[in-house]
């Protein structure tokens, strides 16, 4: 198969996934459509190395991972996180619930490796799923590498409708209080105003560490150079620490991205500013679905039971723990559970679902503003904490716990 034909076929699949997701208002996730089409392709006429033939071999995908995770770190606003401390605690409670219930249920029915591979994708999204899939594949566990990706693909089917139901109930309660004249939205308005101020200040032509350099020198190459430098430092530190403790370079990429952004070495969302964000995401998505080349129909049948059990266990765990912590912090159970559910999909699904719910609840602009300022910031922060931060750290730690078929357990 020629390179450009392979690339065209893969991009058709990605675009079809987007079309279905848009037409169904994200109720059918694009990743599910893409996964099904990739499987059909691999089971019919796709060569097993179609992604590499299209121009995304493993080394290129790993490069994209370094760039994207550093970029994720720059999106962290410490100020907004401090303001949303209740959201953070509820999100962490949901994650703890996922881990505890999943381990309890997992040890009753499945082996140690299956549990280890399942947890990080349940807590997060694309990056944690890739880390665990790569770790399982490196350990010679191809079925678990596929399992990590399948969890990422399927968990949205539970998360999307549940979140929509919870947010609708929360939104109706808020509107009832607003109509009765008992709703106070001062804190929500303040948070929204400060968020807007932060967005405007983030659009500087140069990060402040390079403020003395004319903005015309901040070319795409300079931005890529700074991102790659941070990624290299993360890799170097990971190698230095190896004799003492094994730390995934991807975890350090996230941390170093936060530090680089805080000290003015990187601007917020540098990949987008350099025009490379879409390409990097495309490459990473193709890398994800490339794992499905190892999936056989029998393997998928064998994975159905652990898939259903782990996703249901995760939902039960986050429900119990988020409700308890939400009650202690005087946050409604609907809002608390919605925040915890963001672990199943993250951004941009959290943004899309929240806006869809708001638009379905009211056509009045004032009411939309009230609901947006009340529900959107905690939903975005909840997804950021679970998917962007905790899941990457958790995957970086747990990937070292995978034991291959010939590796003895210490």
Short mmCIF file of C-alpha atoms in Angstrom, two decimals:
data_model
loop_
_atom_site.label_atom_id
_atom_site.label_comp_id
_atom_site.label_asym_id
_atom_site.label_seq_id
_atom_site.Cartn_x
_atom_site.Cartn_y
_atom_site.Cartn_z
CA UNK A 1 0.00 0.00 0.00
CA UNK A 2 1.49 3.42 -0.97
CA UNK A 3 2.17 5.89 1.83
CA UNK A 4 -0.30 8.55 0.71
CA UNK A 5 -3.10 6.01 0.17
CA UNK A 6 -2.52 4.71 3.70
CA UNK A 7 -2.63 8.28 5.07
CA UNK A 8 -5.82 9.13 3.15
CA UNK A 9 -7.58 5.98 4.41
CA UNK A 10 -6.61 6.69 8.03
CA UNK A 11 -7.72 10.33 7.82
CA UNK A 12 -11.05 9.26 6.31
CA UNK A 13 -11.61 7.08 9.39
CA UNK A 14 -10.73 9.91 11.80
CA UNK A 15 -13.04 12.29 9.95
CA UNK A 16 -15.93 9.81 9.89
CA UNK A 17 -15.56 9.49 13.65
CA UNK A 18 -15.83 13.27 13.98
CA UNK A 19 -18.91 13.38 11.75
CA UNK A 20 -20.78 10.73 13.76
CA UNK A 21 -19.81 12.36 17.06
CA UNK A 22 -21.00 15.77 15.84
CA UNK A 23 -24.26 14.44 14.40
CA UNK A 24 -25.09 12.57 17.61
CA UNK A 25 -23.95 15.48 19.85
CA UNK A 26 -21.13 13.31 21.28
CA UNK A 27 -23.49 10.54 22.43
CA UNK A 28 -21.60 8.18 20.11
CA UNK A 29 -17.91 8.96 20.77
CA UNK A 30 -15.68 9.50 17.76
CA UNK A 31 -13.09 7.13 19.24
CA UNK A 32 -15.65 4.31 19.23
CA UNK A 33 -16.47 4.84 15.54
CA UNK A 34 -12.77 5.00 14.68
CA UNK A 35 -12.00 1.86 16.68
CA UNK A 36 -14.72 -0.12 14.90
CA UNK A 37 -13.54 1.05 11.46
CA UNK A 38 -9.91 0.27 12.30
CA UNK A 39 -10.86 -3.23 13.44
CA UNK A 40 -12.84 -3.83 10.27
CA UNK A 41 -9.88 -2.57 8.26
CA UNK A 42 -7.37 -4.80 10.05
CA UNK A 43 -9.66 -7.81 9.70
CA UNK A 44 -10.05 -7.24 5.93
CA UNK A 45 -7.49 -5.40 3.80
CA UNK A 46 -5.38 -3.12 6.07
CA UNK A 47 -1.71 -4.12 6.38
CA UNK A 48 -0.80 -4.49 10.07
CA UNK A 49 1.73 -1.65 9.73
CA UNK A 50 -0.60 0.79 7.96
CA UNK A 51 0.02 3.55 10.54
CA UNK A 52 3.80 3.27 10.12
CA UNK A 53 3.37 3.22 6.34
CA UNK A 54 1.32 6.41 6.56
CA UNK A 55 4.26 8.13 8.27
CA UNK A 56 3.65 7.60 12.00
CA UNK A 57 6.07 4.91 13.20
CA UNK A 58 6.46 4.37 16.94
CA UNK A 59 9.38 6.79 17.31
CA UNK A 60 7.33 9.63 15.81
CA UNK A 61 4.35 8.83 18.06
CA UNK A 62 6.60 8.88 21.14
CA UNK A 63 7.92 12.30 20.03
CA UNK A 64 4.32 13.55 19.83
CA UNK A 65 3.69 12.21 23.34
CA UNK A 66 6.61 14.22 24.74
CA UNK A 67 5.41 17.39 23.01
CA UNK A 68 1.76 16.95 23.99
CA UNK A 69 2.36 16.13 27.65
CA UNK A 70 4.67 19.14 28.08
CA UNK A 71 1.93 21.17 26.42
CA UNK A 72 -0.63 19.74 28.87
CA UNK A 73 1.53 20.92 31.77
CA UNK A 74 1.46 24.50 30.50
CA UNK A 75 -2.34 24.53 30.72
CA UNK A 76 -2.25 24.30 34.51
CA UNK A 77 -3.44 27.49 36.16
CA UNK A 78 -2.44 27.30 39.83
CA UNK A 79 -4.69 30.27 40.59
CA UNK A 80 -7.78 28.57 39.16
CA UNK A 81 -6.94 25.29 40.92
CA UNK A 82 -6.72 27.05 44.28
CA UNK A 83 -10.04 28.74 43.66
CA UNK A 84 -11.66 25.38 42.81
CA UNK A 85 -10.29 23.50 45.83
CA UNK A 86 -13.62 21.79 46.51
CA UNK A 87 -13.68 20.50 42.93
CA UNK A 88 -10.15 19.14 43.34
CA UNK A 89 -11.04 17.25 46.53
CA UNK A 90 -14.18 15.78 44.95
CA UNK A 91 -12.25 14.74 41.83
CA UNK A 92 -9.53 13.10 43.93
CA UNK A 93 -12.20 11.35 46.01
CA UNK A 94 -13.73 9.93 42.84
CA UNK A 95 -10.31 8.70 41.72
CA UNK A 96 -9.68 7.04 45.08
CA UNK A 97 -13.10 5.41 44.77
CA UNK A 98 -12.20 4.07 41.32
CA UNK A 99 -8.91 2.62 42.58
CA UNK A 100 -10.31 1.01 45.75
CA UNK A 101 -13.45 -0.55 44.26
CA UNK A 102 -11.63 -1.64 41.10
CA UNK A 103 -8.91 -3.38 43.12
CA UNK A 104 -11.47 -5.10 45.38
CA UNK A 105 -13.63 -6.31 42.49
CA UNK A 106 -10.61 -7.03 40.29
CA UNK A 107 -8.92 -9.36 42.75
CA UNK A 108 -12.13 -11.36 43.07
CA UNK A 109 -12.26 -12.18 39.35
CA UNK A 110 -9.07 -11.24 37.50
CA UNK A 111 -5.27 -11.41 37.67
CA UNK A 112 -2.88 -8.73 38.91
CA UNK A 113 -1.76 -7.49 35.49
CA UNK A 114 -5.32 -6.97 34.28
CA UNK A 115 -6.11 -4.80 37.32
CA UNK A 116 -2.92 -2.75 36.92
CA UNK A 117 -3.54 -2.11 33.21
CA UNK A 118 -7.21 -1.21 33.77
CA UNK A 119 -6.93 1.45 36.48
CA UNK A 120 -5.05 4.36 34.78
CA UNK A 121 -7.26 4.42 31.63
CA UNK A 122 -10.34 4.41 33.90
CA UNK A 123 -8.96 7.42 35.77
CA UNK A 124 -7.89 9.27 32.63
CA UNK A 125 -7.85 9.39 28.89
CA UNK A 126 -5.64 9.09 25.87
CA UNK A 127 -2.19 9.51 27.44
CA UNK A 128 -2.66 7.08 30.33
CA UNK A 129 -4.21 4.53 27.95
CA UNK A 130 -1.20 4.80 25.63
CA UNK A 131 1.30 4.49 28.49
CA UNK A 132 -0.39 1.34 29.80
CA UNK A 133 -0.87 -0.15 26.32
CA UNK A 134 2.81 0.42 25.52
CA UNK A 135 3.87 -1.04 28.88
CA UNK A 136 1.73 -4.14 28.36
CA UNK A 137 3.00 -4.60 24.81
CA UNK A 138 6.62 -4.24 25.97
CA UNK A 139 5.94 -6.96 28.56
CA UNK A 140 4.62 -9.27 25.85
CA UNK A 141 0.98 -8.95 26.96
CA UNK A 142 -0.69 -8.04 23.67
CA UNK A 143 -4.20 -8.82 24.92
CA UNK A 144 -3.80 -6.34 27.80
CA UNK A 145 -2.35 -3.71 25.44
CA UNK A 146 -5.58 -3.98 23.45
CA UNK A 147 -7.58 -3.99 26.71
CA UNK A 148 -6.14 -0.61 27.75
CA UNK A 149 -7.25 0.95 24.47
CA UNK A 150 -10.69 -0.72 24.55
CA UNK A 151 -11.35 0.75 28.01
CA UNK A 152 -10.45 4.21 26.72
CA UNK A 153 -12.74 3.72 23.72
CA UNK A 154 -15.77 2.36 25.61
CA UNK A 155 -15.96 4.12 28.97
CA UNK A 156 -17.53 7.23 27.47
CA UNK A 157 -20.71 5.26 26.75
CA UNK A 158 -21.31 5.12 30.51
CA UNK A 159 -19.86 8.54 31.33
CA UNK A 160 -21.68 10.69 28.75
CA UNK A 161 -25.32 9.83 29.55
CA UNK A 162 -24.76 9.71 33.33
CA UNK A 163 -23.11 13.14 33.28
CA UNK A 164 -25.88 14.58 31.15
CA UNK A 165 -28.56 13.28 33.54
CA UNK A 166 -26.74 14.61 36.62
CA UNK A 167 -26.06 18.04 35.11
CA UNK A 168 -29.68 18.39 33.97
CA UNK A 169 -30.87 17.70 37.50
CA UNK A 170 -28.35 20.18 38.91
CA UNK A 171 -29.28 22.81 36.31
CA UNK A 172 -33.01 22.51 37.07
CA UNK A 173 -32.34 22.98 40.80
CA UNK A 174 -30.25 26.09 40.10
CA UNK A 175 -32.93 27.57 37.84
CA UNK A 176 -35.63 26.88 40.44
CA UNK A 177 -33.61 28.79 43.03
CA UNK A 178 -32.98 31.60 40.56
CA UNK A 179 -36.69 31.94 39.74
CA UNK A 180 -37.52 31.88 43.46
CA UNK A 181 -34.96 34.64 44.10
CA UNK A 182 -32.84 32.51 46.44
CA UNK A 183 -29.86 31.91 44.11
CA UNK A 184 -26.57 33.67 44.90
CA UNK A 185 -24.08 33.60 42.03
CA UNK A 186 -21.46 36.06 43.29
CA UNK A 187 -18.71 33.46 43.60
CA UNK A 188 -19.54 31.98 40.19
CA UNK A 189 -19.42 35.42 38.57
CA UNK A 190 -16.13 36.20 40.28
CA UNK A 191 -14.60 32.91 39.07
CA UNK A 192 -15.79 33.53 35.51
CA UNK A 193 -14.43 37.08 35.51
CA UNK A 194 -11.03 35.99 36.81
CA UNK A 195 -10.88 33.15 34.29
CA UNK A 196 -11.48 35.64 31.47
CA UNK A 197 -8.75 37.89 32.83
CA UNK A 198 -6.33 34.96 32.91
CA UNK A 199 -7.13 34.06 29.30
CA UNK A 200 -6.37 37.58 28.08
CA UNK A 201 -3.09 37.78 29.95
CA UNK A 202 -2.04 34.42 28.45
CA UNK A 203 -2.08 35.83 24.89
CA UNK A 204 1.27 37.61 25.23
CA UNK A 205 3.49 37.44 22.13
CA UNK A 206 6.42 36.17 24.28
CA UNK A 207 6.62 34.36 27.63
CA UNK A 208 7.96 36.78 30.24
CA UNK A 209 11.37 35.05 30.53
CA UNK A 210 12.01 36.22 26.95
CA UNK A 211 10.17 39.54 27.20
CA UNK A 212 13.27 41.47 26.10
CA UNK A 213 13.36 39.59 22.77
CA UNK A 214 11.23 41.12 19.97
CA UNK A 215 8.04 39.13 19.35
CA UNK A 216 8.94 38.61 15.68
CA UNK A 217 11.64 36.16 16.80
CA UNK A 218 9.07 33.92 18.50
CA UNK A 219 8.75 31.67 15.46
CA UNK A 220 7.24 28.18 15.40
CA UNK A 221 10.77 26.73 15.48
CA UNK A 222 11.60 28.66 18.64
CA UNK A 223 8.41 27.39 20.32
CA UNK A 224 9.11 23.79 19.26
CA UNK A 225 12.70 24.16 20.46
CA UNK A 226 11.58 25.23 23.93
CA UNK A 227 8.97 22.44 24.18
CA UNK A 228 11.52 19.83 23.04
CA UNK A 229 14.08 21.18 25.53
CA UNK A 230 11.64 20.70 28.39
CA UNK A 231 10.85 17.19 27.10
CA UNK A 232 14.56 16.35 26.92
CA UNK A 233 15.14 17.57 30.49
CA UNK A 234 12.28 15.34 31.65
CA UNK A 235 13.82 12.35 29.84
CA UNK A 236 17.29 13.16 31.19
CA UNK A 237 16.04 13.39 34.79
CA UNK A 238 14.18 10.12 34.36
CA UNK A 239 17.41 8.42 33.25
CA UNK A 240 19.41 9.96 36.11
CA UNK A 241 16.83 8.76 38.66
CA UNK A 242 16.70 5.19 37.30
CA UNK A 243 19.28 3.71 39.73
CA UNK A 244 17.30 5.17 42.65
CA UNK A 245 13.66 5.12 41.55
CA UNK A 246 11.90 4.41 38.26
CA UNK A 247 9.92 7.51 37.19
CA UNK A 248 8.21 7.69 33.83
CA UNK A 249 9.62 10.53 31.70
CA UNK A 250 6.02 11.36 30.76
CA UNK A 251 5.18 12.14 34.39
CA UNK A 252 8.20 14.44 34.53
CA UNK A 253 7.13 16.04 31.23
CA UNK A 254 3.88 17.07 32.90
CA UNK A 255 5.68 18.45 35.96
CA UNK A 256 8.34 20.22 33.91
CA UNK A 257 5.65 21.71 31.67
CA UNK A 258 3.99 23.27 34.73
CA UNK A 259 7.34 24.62 35.98
CA UNK A 260 8.36 25.94 32.54
CA UNK A 261 5.04 27.75 32.18
CA UNK A 262 5.17 29.17 35.72
CA UNK A 263 8.70 30.57 35.24
CA UNK A 264 7.93 32.05 31.83
CA UNK A 265 10.01 29.65 29.74
CA UNK A 266 6.88 28.45 27.92
CA UNK A 267 3.61 30.22 27.17
CA UNK A 268 0.25 28.54 27.78
CA UNK A 269 -0.72 26.07 25.05
CA UNK A 270 2.53 26.54 23.06
CA UNK A 271 1.77 23.70 20.61
CA UNK A 272 -1.39 25.44 19.50
CA UNK A 273 0.49 28.72 19.08
CA UNK A 274 3.13 26.94 16.98
CA UNK A 275 0.45 25.35 14.80
CA UNK A 276 1.45 21.80 15.74
CA UNK A 277 -1.31 20.78 18.15
CA UNK A 278 -3.68 19.27 15.58
CA UNK A 279 -0.91 17.31 13.86
CA UNK A 280 0.37 15.94 17.19
CA UNK A 281 -3.12 14.84 18.26
CA UNK A 282 -3.69 13.20 14.87
CA UNK A 283 -0.42 11.27 15.16
CA UNK A 284 -1.22 10.15 18.69
CA UNK A 285 -4.74 9.04 17.76
CA UNK A 286 -3.36 6.93 14.91
CA UNK A 287 -0.80 5.44 17.30
CA UNK A 288 -3.62 4.47 19.67
CA UNK A 289 -5.63 2.68 17.02
CA UNK A 290 -2.49 0.99 15.71
CA UNK A 291 -2.60 -1.13 18.89
CA UNK A 292 -5.83 -2.69 17.58
CA UNK A 293 -3.86 -4.39 14.80
CA UNK A 294 -3.12 -7.12 17.36
CA UNK A 295 -6.80 -7.60 18.24
CA UNK A 296 -8.54 -10.72 17.03
CA UNK A 297 -12.31 -11.35 17.22
CA UNK A 298 -11.72 -13.99 19.90
CA UNK A 299 -9.54 -11.60 21.93
CA UNK A 300 -12.31 -8.98 21.93
CA UNK A 301 -14.88 -11.58 23.05
CA UNK A 302 -12.57 -12.58 25.90
CA UNK A 303 -12.19 -8.92 26.95
CA UNK A 304 -15.92 -8.11 27.12
CA UNK A 305 -16.39 -9.42 30.66
CA UNK A 306 -13.43 -7.59 32.28
CA UNK A 307 -14.38 -4.45 30.33
CA UNK A 308 -17.95 -4.35 31.69
CA UNK A 309 -16.91 -5.32 35.21
CA UNK A 310 -14.14 -2.72 35.51
CA UNK A 311 -16.16 0.17 34.05
CA UNK A 312 -19.13 -0.56 36.34
CA UNK A 313 -16.81 -0.93 39.34
CA UNK A 314 -15.21 2.43 38.51
CA UNK A 315 -18.60 4.17 38.28
CA UNK A 316 -19.77 2.69 41.59
CA UNK A 317 -16.51 3.67 43.28
CA UNK A 318 -16.55 7.28 42.07
CA UNK A 319 -20.25 7.60 42.95
CA UNK A 320 -19.81 6.48 46.57
CA UNK A 321 -16.67 8.48 47.31
CA UNK A 322 -17.62 11.67 45.45
CA UNK A 323 -21.06 11.80 47.10
CA UNK A 324 -19.53 11.44 50.58
CA UNK A 325 -16.90 14.15 50.03
CA UNK A 326 -19.43 16.39 48.25
CA UNK A 327 -21.80 16.10 51.19
CA UNK A 328 -18.99 17.05 53.60
CA UNK A 329 -18.12 20.10 51.44
CA UNK A 330 -21.80 21.06 50.97
CA UNK A 331 -21.72 20.38 47.22
CA UNK A 332 -24.84 18.78 45.75
CA UNK A 333 -24.64 15.08 44.97
CA UNK A 334 -25.48 15.77 41.31
CA UNK A 335 -22.61 18.24 40.91
CA UNK A 336 -20.18 16.09 42.90
CA UNK A 337 -20.93 12.97 40.83
CA UNK A 338 -20.69 14.96 37.58
CA UNK A 339 -17.24 16.24 38.58
CA UNK A 340 -16.07 12.70 39.36
CA UNK A 341 -17.46 11.36 36.06
CA UNK A 342 -15.14 13.64 34.06
CA UNK A 343 -12.44 11.03 34.74
CA UNK A 344 -14.14 8.84 32.12
CA UNK A 345 -13.68 11.27 29.23
CA UNK A 346 -12.01 14.62 30.13
CA UNK A 347 -11.70 17.55 27.75
CA UNK A 348 -13.30 18.38 25.30
CA UNK A 349 -16.21 16.07 26.15
CA UNK A 350 -16.74 17.75 29.55
CA UNK A 351 -17.04 21.12 27.80
CA UNK A 352 -19.36 19.79 25.07
CA UNK A 353 -21.71 17.91 27.44
CA UNK A 354 -22.01 20.86 29.86
CA UNK A 355 -22.85 23.29 27.06
CA UNK A 356 -25.34 20.86 25.51
CA UNK A 357 -27.14 20.51 28.84
CA UNK A 358 -27.23 24.29 29.37
CA UNK A 359 -28.62 24.90 25.88
CA UNK A 360 -31.28 22.24 26.41
CA UNK A 361 -32.37 23.66 29.78
CA UNK A 362 -32.98 27.28 28.75
CA UNK A 363 -32.98 29.77 25.89
CA UNK A 364 -32.64 32.79 28.17
CA UNK A 365 -29.12 34.28 27.98
CA UNK A 366 -29.06 35.38 31.64
CA UNK A 367 -30.02 31.89 32.79
CA UNK A 368 -27.40 30.40 30.45
CA UNK A 369 -24.74 32.65 31.99
CA UNK A 370 -25.74 31.59 35.51
CA UNK A 371 -25.64 27.89 34.63
CA UNK A 372 -22.36 28.28 32.73
CA UNK A 373 -20.58 30.09 35.56
CA UNK A 374 -21.89 27.53 38.07
CA UNK A 375 -21.25 24.27 36.19
CA UNK A 376 -18.56 24.79 33.56
CA UNK A 377 -15.51 25.77 35.73
CA UNK A 378 -15.80 22.76 38.09
CA UNK A 379 -16.42 20.39 35.16
CA UNK A 380 -13.32 21.62 33.32
CA UNK A 381 -11.14 21.57 36.46
CA UNK A 382 -12.45 18.10 37.41
CA UNK A 383 -11.48 16.74 34.01
CA UNK A 384 -8.12 18.49 34.15
CA UNK A 385 -7.25 17.05 37.58
CA UNK A 386 -8.22 13.46 36.75
CA UNK A 387 -7.35 13.10 33.07
CA UNK A 388 -4.46 15.53 32.68
CA UNK A 389 -2.63 15.24 36.00
CA UNK A 390 -3.54 12.24 38.16
CA UNK A 391 -4.00 9.70 35.37
CA UNK A 392 -0.61 10.48 33.82
CA UNK A 393 1.15 10.23 37.19
CA UNK A 394 -0.76 7.04 38.04
CA UNK A 395 0.07 5.47 34.68
CA UNK A 396 3.73 6.45 35.07
CA UNK A 397 3.84 4.65 38.42
CA UNK A 398 1.69 1.61 37.60
CA UNK A 399 3.29 0.82 34.23
CA UNK A 400 6.39 -0.26 36.17
CA UNK A 401 4.25 -2.76 38.12
CA UNK A 402 3.31 -4.81 35.03
CA UNK A 403 4.87 -8.25 35.18
CA UNK A 404 5.61 -10.03 31.90
CA UNK A 405 5.01 -13.75 31.37
CA UNK A 406 8.65 -14.55 32.12
CA UNK A 407 9.27 -11.87 34.73
CA UNK A 408 9.29 -13.00 38.36
CA UNK A 409 7.32 -10.93 40.90
CA UNK A 410 9.66 -9.41 43.49
#
